[in-house]
PDB file of N, CA and C in Angstrom:
ATOM      1  N   MET A   1     137.630 105.929  64.600  1.00 47.00           N
ATOM      2  CA  MET A   1     137.592 106.592  66.136  1.00 47.00           C
ATOM      3  C   MET A   1     135.749 106.536  67.085  1.00 47.00           C
ATOM      4  N   ARG A   2     135.395 107.975  66.092  1.00 52.00           N
ATOM      5  CA  ARG A   2     134.363 108.232  66.369  1.00 52.00           C
ATOM      6  C   ARG A   2     132.584 106.887  66.351  1.00 52.00           C
ATOM      7  N   LYS A   3     133.169 106.080  65.442  1.00 55.00           N
ATOM      8  CA  LYS A   3     131.991 105.010  65.258  1.00 55.00           C
ATOM      9  C   LYS A   3     132.411 103.910  66.324  1.00 55.00           C
ATOM     10  N   ASN A   4     133.894 103.920  67.241  1.00 70.00           N
ATOM     11  CA  ASN A   4     133.627 103.008  68.260  1.00 70.00           C
ATOM     12  C   ASN A   4     132.601 103.333  69.966  1.00 70.00           C
ATOM     13  N   LYS A   5     132.740 105.128  69.459  1.00 66.00           N
ATOM     14  CA  LYS A   5     132.036 105.486  70.175  1.00 66.00           C
ATOM     15  C   LYS A   5     130.971 105.421  70.473  1.00 66.00           C
ATOM     16  N   LYS A   6     129.946 106.064  68.926  1.00 63.00           N
ATOM     17  CA  LYS A   6     128.986 105.320  68.888  1.00 63.00           C
ATOM     18  C   LYS A   6     128.321 104.194  69.052  1.00 63.00           C
ATOM     19  N   ALA A   7     128.905 102.777  68.306  1.00 68.00           N
ATOM     20  CA  ALA A   7     128.705 102.087  68.910  1.00 68.00           C
ATOM     21  C   ALA A   7     128.688 101.531  70.350  1.00 68.00           C
ATOM     22  N   LYS A   8     129.429 102.050  70.794  1.00 70.00           N
ATOM     23  CA  LYS A   8     129.886 101.643  72.439  1.00 70.00           C
ATOM     24  C   LYS A   8     128.369 102.017  73.064  1.00 70.00           C
ATOM     25  N   GLN A   9     128.500 103.559  73.477  1.00 67.00           N
ATOM     26  CA  GLN A   9     126.878 104.002  73.696  1.00 67.00           C
ATOM     27  C   GLN A   9     126.063 103.512  72.709  1.00 67.00           C
ATOM     28  N   LYS A  10     125.940 103.090  71.812  1.00 64.00           N
ATOM     29  CA  LYS A  10     124.490 102.457  71.437  1.00 64.00           C
ATOM     30  C   LYS A  10     124.003 100.910  72.308  1.00 64.00           C
ATOM     31  N   GLU A  11     125.223 100.583  72.897  1.00 72.00           N
ATOM     32  CA  GLU A  11     125.133  98.689  73.220  1.00 72.00           C
ATOM     33  C   GLU A  11     124.886  99.119  74.802  1.00 72.00           C
ATOM     34  N   ARG A  12     125.312 100.364  75.236  1.00 74.00           N
ATOM     35  CA  ARG A  12     124.999 100.481  76.897  1.00 74.00           C
ATOM     36  C   ARG A  12     123.414 101.090  76.936  1.00 74.00           C
ATOM     37  N   GLU A  13     123.178 101.842  75.680  1.00 68.00           N
ATOM     38  CA  GLU A  13     121.580 102.293  75.939  1.00 68.00           C
ATOM     39  C   GLU A  13     120.735 100.989  75.407  1.00 68.00           C
ATOM     40  N   GLN A  14     121.107 100.016  74.793  1.00 67.00           N
ATOM     41  CA  GLN A  14     120.692  98.723  74.987  1.00 67.00           C
ATOM     42  C   GLN A  14     120.218  97.664  76.256  1.00 67.00           C
ATOM     43  N   ALA A  15     121.556  97.817  76.399  1.00 71.00           N
ATOM     44  CA  ALA A  15     121.855  96.731  77.799  1.00 71.00           C
ATOM     45  C   ALA A  15     120.671  97.501  78.845  1.00 71.00           C
ATOM     46  N   ALA A  16     120.979  98.972  79.126  1.00 68.00           N
ATOM     47  CA  ALA A  16     120.153  99.641  80.447  1.00 68.00           C
ATOM     48  C   ALA A  16     119.077  99.327  80.333  1.00 68.00           C
ATOM     49  N   MET A  17     118.424  99.240  78.971  1.00 63.00           N
ATOM     50  CA  MET A  17     116.980  99.598  78.427  1.00 63.00           C
ATOM     51  C   MET A  17     116.715  98.100  78.849  1.00 63.00           C
ATOM     52  N   GLU A  18     117.048  96.982  78.769  1.00 69.00           N
ATOM     53  CA  GLU A  18     117.149  95.609  78.654  1.00 69.00           C
ATOM     54  C   GLU A  18     117.112  95.006  80.068  1.00 69.00           C
ATOM     55  N   ASN A  19     118.090  95.593  81.005  1.00 70.00           N
ATOM     56  CA  ASN A  19     118.135  95.436  82.578  1.00 70.00           C
ATOM     57  C   ASN A  19     116.723  95.807  83.472  1.00 70.00           C
ATOM     58  N   PHE A  20     116.036  97.164  82.524  1.00 68.00           N
ATOM     59  CA  PHE A  20     114.852  98.263  83.203  1.00 68.00           C
ATOM     60  C   PHE A  20     113.654  97.448  82.545  1.00 68.00           C
ATOM     61  N   GLY A  21     114.132  96.135  81.663  1.00 65.00           N
ATOM     62  CA  GLY A  21     112.912  95.951  81.278  1.00 65.00           C
ATOM     63  C   GLY A  21     112.114  96.862  80.352  1.00 65.00           C
ATOM     64  N   VAL A  22     112.325  97.938  79.857  1.00 57.00           N
ATOM     65  CA  VAL A  22     111.343  98.511  79.144  1.00 57.00           C
ATOM     66  C   VAL A  22     111.100  97.928  77.596  1.00 57.00           C
ATOM     67  N   PRO A  23     109.890  98.172  77.719  1.00 57.00           N
ATOM     68  CA  PRO A  23     109.330  97.536  76.238  1.00 57.00           C
ATOM     69  C   PRO A  23     110.036  98.159  75.159  1.00 57.00           C
ATOM     70  N   ARG A  24     109.850  96.830  74.213  1.00 53.00           N
ATOM     71  CA  ARG A  24     110.923  97.236  72.633  1.00 53.00           C
ATOM     72  C   ARG A  24     110.157  98.415  72.325  1.00 53.00           C
ATOM     73  N   LEU A  25     108.658  98.830  72.250  1.00 50.00           N
ATOM     74  CA  LEU A  25     108.364  99.406  71.835  1.00 50.00           C
ATOM     75  C   LEU A  25     107.997 100.959  72.177  1.00 50.00           C
ATOM     76  N   LEU A  26     108.766 101.217  73.493  1.00 50.00           N
ATOM     77  CA  LEU A  26     109.047 102.834  74.310  1.00 50.00           C
ATOM     78  C   LEU A  26     110.642 102.844  73.625  1.00 50.00           C
ATOM     79  N   LYS A  27     111.640 101.875  72.695  1.00 53.00           N
ATOM     80  CA  LYS A  27     112.591 102.647  72.275  1.00 53.00           C
ATOM     81  C   LYS A  27     112.620 104.047  71.716  1.00 53.00           C
ATOM     82  N   PRO A  28     113.044 104.571  72.099  1.00 55.00           N
ATOM     83  CA  PRO A  28     113.347 105.316  70.504  1.00 55.00           C
ATOM     84  C   PRO A  28     113.810 105.413  69.523  1.00 55.00           C
ATOM     85  N   SER A  29     114.393 104.616  69.351  1.00 59.00           N
ATOM     86  CA  SER A  29     115.058 104.482  67.441  1.00 59.00           C
ATOM     87  C   SER A  29     113.273 103.923  66.580  1.00 59.00           C
ATOM     88  N   LEU A  30     112.395 103.569  67.281  1.00 74.00           N
ATOM     89  CA  LEU A  30     111.597 102.501  66.823  1.00 74.00           C
ATOM     90  C   LEU A  30     110.734 103.497  66.615  1.00 74.00           C
ATOM     91  N   PHE A  31     109.569 102.943  65.512  1.00 83.00           N
ATOM     92  CA  PHE A  31     107.954 103.332  65.296  1.00 83.00           C
ATOM     93  C   PHE A  31     107.244 101.566  65.789  1.00 83.00           C
ATOM     94  N   HIS A  32     105.835 102.448  65.653  1.00 86.00           N
ATOM     95  CA  HIS A  32     105.013 101.452  65.430  1.00 86.00           C
ATOM     96  C   HIS A  32     104.004 101.620  64.448  1.00 86.00           C
ATOM     97  N   MET A  33     103.398 101.225  64.130  1.00 92.00           N
ATOM     98  CA  MET A  33     102.350 101.067  63.065  1.00 92.00           C
ATOM     99  C   MET A  33     101.006 100.593  63.540  1.00 92.00           C
ATOM    100  N   GLU A  34      99.804 100.779  63.096  1.00 93.00           N
ATOM    101  CA  GLU A  34      98.417 100.237  62.983  1.00 93.00           C
ATOM    102  C   GLU A  34      97.761 100.691  62.202  1.00 93.00           C
ATOM    103  N   MET A  35      96.872  99.958  61.506  1.00 95.00           N
ATOM    104  CA  MET A  35      96.363  99.560  59.862  1.00 95.00           C
ATOM    105  C   MET A  35      94.538  99.329  60.906  1.00 95.00           C
ATOM    106  N   GLN A  36      93.832 100.229  60.194  1.00 94.00           N
ATOM    107  CA  GLN A  36      92.224 100.090  60.025  1.00 94.00           C
ATOM    108  C   GLN A  36      91.349  99.493  58.869  1.00 94.00           C
ATOM    109  N   GLY A  37      92.260  98.519  58.582  1.00 95.00           N
ATOM    110  CA  GLY A  37      91.758  97.708  56.682  1.00 95.00           C
ATOM    111  C   GLY A  37      92.996  98.747  56.695  1.00 95.00           C
ATOM    112  N   ASN A  38      92.530  98.915  55.125  1.00 96.00           N
ATOM    113  CA  ASN A  38      94.100 100.281  54.381  1.00 96.00           C
ATOM    114  C   ASN A  38      93.236 100.788  53.939  1.00 96.00           C
ATOM    115  N   GLU A  39      92.475 101.365  54.988  1.00 97.00           N
ATOM    116  CA  GLU A  39      91.874 103.382  55.209  1.00 97.00           C
ATOM    117  C   GLU A  39      91.860 104.431  55.897  1.00 97.00           C
ATOM    118  N   GLU A  40      93.176 103.064  57.148  1.00 97.00           N
ATOM    119  CA  GLU A  40      93.778 104.506  57.810  1.00 97.00           C
ATOM    120  C   GLU A  40      94.958 103.541  58.510  1.00 97.00           C
ATOM    121  N   VAL A  41      95.275 105.074  59.323  1.00 96.00           N
ATOM    122  CA  VAL A  41      96.719 103.927  59.587  1.00 96.00           C
ATOM    123  C   VAL A  41      97.474 105.056  60.525  1.00 96.00           C
ATOM    124  N   ILE A  42      97.446 104.712  61.646  1.00 94.00           N
ATOM    125  CA  ILE A  42      97.627 105.240  62.798  1.00 94.00           C
ATOM    126  C   ILE A  42      99.501 105.301  62.858  1.00 94.00           C
ATOM    127  N   LEU A  43     100.658 106.172  62.601  1.00 93.00           N
ATOM    128  CA  LEU A  43     101.799 106.023  63.069  1.00 93.00           C
ATOM    129  C   LEU A  43     102.581 106.554  63.958  1.00 93.00           C
ATOM    130  N   ASP A  44     102.976 106.094  65.123  1.00 89.00           N
ATOM    131  CA  ASP A  44     103.729 106.776  66.099  1.00 89.00           C
ATOM    132  C   ASP A  44     105.447 106.431  65.747  1.00 89.00           C
ATOM    133  N   GLY A  45     106.341 107.861  66.601  1.00 87.00           N
ATOM    134  CA  GLY A  45     107.465 107.430  65.779  1.00 87.00           C
ATOM    135  C   GLY A  45     107.704 108.169  65.148  1.00 87.00           C
ATOM    136  N   CYS A  46     106.685 109.580  64.549  1.00 90.00           N
ATOM    137  CA  CYS A  46     107.633 109.908  63.562  1.00 90.00           C
ATOM    138  C   CYS A  46     107.975 111.167  63.791  1.00 90.00           C
ATOM    139  N   ASP A  47     108.878 111.153  62.501  1.00 88.00           N
ATOM    140  CA  ASP A  47     110.088 112.351  62.438  1.00 88.00           C
ATOM    141  C   ASP A  47     109.617 113.773  61.513  1.00 88.00           C
ATOM    142  N   GLY A  48     109.238 113.363  61.089  1.00 91.00           N
ATOM    143  CA  GLY A  48     108.288 114.623  59.783  1.00 91.00           C
ATOM    144  C   GLY A  48     107.795 113.768  58.349  1.00 91.00           C
ATOM    145  N   VAL A  49     107.132 114.963  58.288  1.00 94.00           N
ATOM    146  CA  VAL A  49     106.840 114.778  56.720  1.00 94.00           C
ATOM    147  C   VAL A  49     107.792 115.344  55.792  1.00 94.00           C
ATOM    148  N   LEU A  50     107.900 114.522  54.942  1.00 94.00           N
ATOM    149  CA  LEU A  50     108.770 114.645  53.862  1.00 94.00           C
ATOM    150  C   LEU A  50     108.249 115.181  52.604  1.00 94.00           C
ATOM    151  N   ASP A  51     106.687 114.572  52.086  1.00 95.00           N
ATOM    152  CA  ASP A  51     105.616 114.284  50.944  1.00 95.00           C
ATOM    153  C   ASP A  51     104.609 114.092  51.249  1.00 95.00           C
ATOM    154  N   TYR A  52     103.962 115.343  50.503  1.00 96.00           N
ATOM    155  CA  TYR A  52     102.067 115.385  51.208  1.00 96.00           C
ATOM    156  C   TYR A  52     101.979 115.364  49.775  1.00 96.00           C
ATOM    157  N   GLY A  53     100.793 114.503  49.278  1.00 96.00           N
ATOM    158  CA  GLY A  53     100.170 114.441  48.574  1.00 96.00           C
ATOM    159  C   GLY A  53      98.781 113.926  48.368  1.00 96.00           C
ATOM    160  N   GLU A  54      97.828 114.127  47.778  1.00 97.00           N
ATOM    161  CA  GLU A  54      96.455 112.407  47.503  1.00 97.00           C
ATOM    162  C   GLU A  54      97.103 111.612  47.152  1.00 97.00           C
ATOM    163  N   THR A  55      97.743 111.788  46.128  1.00 98.00           N
ATOM    164  CA  THR A  55      98.129 109.849  45.965  1.00 98.00           C
ATOM    165  C   THR A  55      99.600 109.231  46.730  1.00 98.00           C
ATOM    166  N   ALA A  56     100.147 110.068  47.751  1.00 98.00           N
ATOM    167  CA  ALA A  56     101.358 109.796  48.317  1.00 98.00           C
ATOM    168  C   ALA A  56     101.544 110.334  49.322  1.00 98.00           C
ATOM    169  N   ILE A  57     101.743 109.491  50.595  1.00 97.00           N
ATOM    170  CA  ILE A  57     102.818 110.886  51.445  1.00 97.00           C
ATOM    171  C   ILE A  57     104.314 109.646  52.589  1.00 97.00           C
ATOM    172  N   LYS A  58     104.748 110.428  52.248  1.00 97.00           N
ATOM    173  CA  LYS A  58     105.958 110.389  52.670  1.00 97.00           C
ATOM    174  C   LYS A  58     106.780 110.432  54.105  1.00 97.00           C
ATOM    175  N   ILE A  59     107.061 110.240  54.750  1.00 95.00           N
ATOM    176  CA  ILE A  59     107.239 109.903  56.304  1.00 95.00           C
ATOM    177  C   ILE A  59     108.834 109.683  57.032  1.00 95.00           C
ATOM    178  N   ARG A  60     109.177 110.623  57.825  1.00 92.00           N
ATOM    179  CA  ARG A  60     110.567 109.965  57.992  1.00 92.00           C
ATOM    180  C   ARG A  60     110.055 109.424  59.612  1.00 92.00           C
ATOM    181  N   ALA A  61     110.787 108.237  60.081  1.00 89.00           N
ATOM    182  CA  ALA A  61     110.474 107.643  61.008  1.00 89.00           C
ATOM    183  C   ALA A  61     111.812 107.082  61.641  1.00 89.00           C
ATOM    184  N   GLY A  62     112.986 107.397  62.298  1.00 83.00           N
ATOM    185  CA  GLY A  62     113.472 107.148  62.947  1.00 83.00           C
ATOM    186  C   GLY A  62     114.694 106.819  61.846  1.00 83.00           C
ATOM    187  N   LYS A  63     115.613 105.703  61.066  1.00 84.00           N
ATOM    188  CA  LYS A  63     116.075 105.886  59.806  1.00 84.00           C
ATOM    189  C   LYS A  63     115.067 105.634  58.788  1.00 84.00           C
ATOM    190  N   LEU A  64     113.958 105.462  58.785  1.00 89.00           N
ATOM    191  CA  LEU A  64     113.644 104.855  58.100  1.00 89.00           C
ATOM    192  C   LEU A  64     112.481 105.938  57.015  1.00 89.00           C
ATOM    193  N   LEU A  65     112.725 105.912  55.459  1.00 93.00           N
ATOM    194  CA  LEU A  65     111.291 106.928  55.316  1.00 93.00           C
ATOM    195  C   LEU A  65     110.214 105.988  54.573  1.00 93.00           C
ATOM    196  N   ILE A  66     109.033 105.896  55.400  1.00 95.00           N
ATOM    197  CA  ILE A  66     107.959 104.962  54.901  1.00 95.00           C
ATOM    198  C   ILE A  66     106.887 106.031  53.853  1.00 95.00           C
ATOM    199  N   THR A  67     106.914 105.325  52.860  1.00 97.00           N
ATOM    200  CA  THR A  67     105.921 105.685  51.716  1.00 97.00           C
ATOM    201  C   THR A  67     104.640 105.382  51.671  1.00 97.00           C
ATOM    202  N   PHE A  68     103.477 105.579  51.809  1.00 97.00           N
ATOM    203  CA  PHE A  68     102.121 105.231  52.133  1.00 97.00           C
ATOM    204  C   PHE A  68     101.762 105.721  50.720  1.00 97.00           C
ATOM    205  N   GLN A  69     101.015 105.351  49.552  1.00 98.00           N
ATOM    206  CA  GLN A  69     100.272 105.432  48.307  1.00 98.00           C
ATOM    207  C   GLN A  69      99.228 104.779  48.199  1.00 98.00           C
ATOM    208  N   GLY A  70      97.902 105.838  47.278  1.00 98.00           N
ATOM    209  CA  GLY A  70      97.204 105.502  47.433  1.00 98.00           C
ATOM    210  C   GLY A  70      96.410 106.265  47.105  1.00 98.00           C
ATOM    211  N   ASP A  71      95.391 106.197  46.898  1.00 98.00           N
ATOM    212  CA  ASP A  71      94.006 107.287  46.254  1.00 98.00           C
ATOM    213  C   ASP A  71      93.179 108.495  47.402  1.00 98.00           C
ATOM    214  N   GLY A  72      93.032 109.674  46.965  1.00 97.00           N
ATOM    215  CA  GLY A  72      92.363 110.210  48.539  1.00 97.00           C
ATOM    216  C   GLY A  72      93.386 110.332  49.925  1.00 97.00           C
ATOM    217  N   LEU A  73      94.359 110.165  49.284  1.00 98.00           N
ATOM    218  CA  LEU A  73      95.015 110.194  50.861  1.00 98.00           C
ATOM    219  C   LEU A  73      94.852 111.745  51.185  1.00 98.00           C
ATOM    220  N   LEU A  74      95.178 111.541  52.990  1.00 97.00           N
ATOM    221  CA  LEU A  74      94.680 112.601  54.028  1.00 97.00           C
ATOM    222  C   LEU A  74      95.495 112.654  55.327  1.00 97.00           C
ATOM    223  N   LEU A  75      96.229 113.967  55.275  1.00 95.00           N
ATOM    224  CA  LEU A  75      97.461 113.418  56.251  1.00 95.00           C
ATOM    225  C   LEU A  75      96.062 114.399  57.735  1.00 95.00           C
ATOM    226  N   LYS A  76      95.215 113.520  58.553  1.00 95.00           N
ATOM    227  CA  LYS A  76      94.082 114.172  59.093  1.00 95.00           C
ATOM    228  C   LYS A  76      94.961 114.751  60.705  1.00 95.00           C
ATOM    229  N   SER A  77      95.828 113.850  61.436  1.00 93.00           N
ATOM    230  CA  SER A  77      96.433 114.933  62.526  1.00 93.00           C
ATOM    231  C   SER A  77      98.006 114.179  62.177  1.00 93.00           C
ATOM    232  N   TYR A  78      99.210 115.012  62.515  1.00 92.00           N
ATOM    233  CA  TYR A  78     100.004 115.375  63.181  1.00 92.00           C
ATOM    234  C   TYR A  78     100.499 115.341  63.901  1.00 92.00           C
ATOM    235  N   GLY A  79     101.414 115.458  65.653  1.00 88.00           N
ATOM    236  CA  GLY A  79     101.555 115.540  66.191  1.00 88.00           C
ATOM    237  C   GLY A  79     102.487 114.841  67.393  1.00 88.00           C
ATOM    238  N   ASP A  80     103.413 115.545  68.154  1.00 83.00           N
ATOM    239  CA  ASP A  80     104.033 114.821  68.975  1.00 83.00           C
ATOM    240  C   ASP A  80     104.585 113.134  68.792  1.00 83.00           C
ATOM    241  N   SER A  81     105.042 113.275  67.377  1.00 86.00           N
ATOM    242  CA  SER A  81     105.533 112.104  66.867  1.00 86.00           C
ATOM    243  C   SER A  81     104.027 111.077  66.259  1.00 86.00           C
ATOM    244  N   GLU A  82     103.354 111.465  66.469  1.00 91.00           N
ATOM    245  CA  GLU A  82     101.729 110.887  65.692  1.00 91.00           C
ATOM    246  C   GLU A  82     100.902 111.405  64.255  1.00 91.00           C
ATOM    247  N   ALA A  83     101.266 110.527  63.325  1.00 94.00           N
ATOM    248  CA  ALA A  83     100.188 110.847  61.793  1.00 94.00           C
ATOM    249  C   ALA A  83      99.542 109.728  62.557  1.00 94.00           C
ATOM    250  N   VAL A  84      98.382 109.947  61.083  1.00 96.00           N
ATOM    251  CA  VAL A  84      97.428 109.393  61.336  1.00 96.00           C
ATOM    252  C   VAL A  84      97.126 110.233  60.081  1.00 96.00           C
ATOM    253  N   ILE A  85      96.772 108.728  58.573  1.00 97.00           N
ATOM    254  CA  ILE A  85      96.731 109.447  57.004  1.00 97.00           C
ATOM    255  C   ILE A  85      95.349 107.756  57.086  1.00 97.00           C
ATOM    256  N   GLU A  86      94.862 109.020  56.444  1.00 97.00           N
ATOM    257  CA  GLU A  86      93.270 108.155  56.040  1.00 97.00           C
ATOM    258  C   GLU A  86      93.082 108.261  54.666  1.00 97.00           C
ATOM    259  N   GLY A  87      92.173 107.329  53.782  1.00 97.00           N
ATOM    260  CA  GLY A  87      92.521 107.679  52.511  1.00 97.00           C
ATOM    261  C   GLY A  87      92.671 106.025  51.961  1.00 97.00           C
ATOM    262  N   GLN A  88      92.393 105.302  50.850  1.00 98.00           N
ATOM    263  CA  GLN A  88      92.426 104.642  49.938  1.00 98.00           C
ATOM    264  C   GLN A  88      93.660 104.191  50.218  1.00 98.00           C
ATOM    265  N   ILE A  89      94.562 103.010  51.307  1.00 97.00           N
ATOM    266  CA  ILE A  89      95.858 102.682  50.887  1.00 97.00           C
ATOM    267  C   ILE A  89      96.227 101.918  50.169  1.00 97.00           C
ATOM    268  N   LEU A  90      97.106 101.903  49.206  1.00 97.00           N
ATOM    269  CA  LEU A  90      97.024 101.047  48.130  1.00 97.00           C
ATOM    270  C   LEU A  90      98.610  99.907  48.503  1.00 97.00           C
ATOM    271  N   ASN A  91      99.814 100.974  48.899  1.00 97.00           N
ATOM    272  CA  ASN A  91     101.188 100.672  48.635  1.00 97.00           C
ATOM    273  C   ASN A  91     101.681 100.959  49.889  1.00 97.00           C
ATOM    274  N   ILE A  92     102.526 100.542  50.647  1.00 96.00           N
ATOM    275  CA  ILE A  92     103.729 100.455  51.748  1.00 96.00           C
ATOM    276  C   ILE A  92     104.556 100.407  51.636  1.00 96.00           C
ATOM    277  N   ALA A  93     106.031 101.349  51.500  1.00 96.00           N
ATOM    278  CA  ALA A  93     107.229 100.554  50.851  1.00 96.00           C
ATOM    279  C   ALA A  93     107.965 101.546  51.855  1.00 96.00           C
ATOM    280  N   PHE A  94     109.068 100.756  52.598  1.00 93.00           N
ATOM    281  CA  PHE A  94     109.762 101.526  53.555  1.00 93.00           C
ATOM    282  C   PHE A  94     111.220 101.188  52.999  1.00 93.00           C
ATOM    283  N   GLU A  95     111.857 102.556  53.124  1.00 93.00           N
ATOM    284  CA  GLU A  95     113.206 102.536  52.342  1.00 93.00           C
ATOM    285  C   GLU A  95     114.317 102.462  53.757  1.00 93.00           C
ATOM    286  N   ASN A  96     115.854 102.484  53.401  1.00 87.00           N
ATOM    287  CA  ASN A  96     116.673 102.918  54.710  1.00 87.00           C
ATOM    288  C   ASN A  96     117.504 104.288  53.906  1.00 87.00           C
TER     289      ASN A  96
END
């Protein structure tokens, strides 16, 4: 029964966002990622840093876990749901 309430609430939220013309990037369950080559990534919509090291950084973004792997990785900044990662990014993996 509770699942139906959540599903109906989500449907109402989606309908309201579409009716008001809310851009997809402003929806709270989505994240936005920009890359500058393979040396910098800016991630909006972060919920937390789960693992941090020079060769791997794992971040939660909504329902996803995003793992950045590479060399010399540095979490240059983190705050207000935004993270900036620098270093040589060699791989990005997404998990549900």
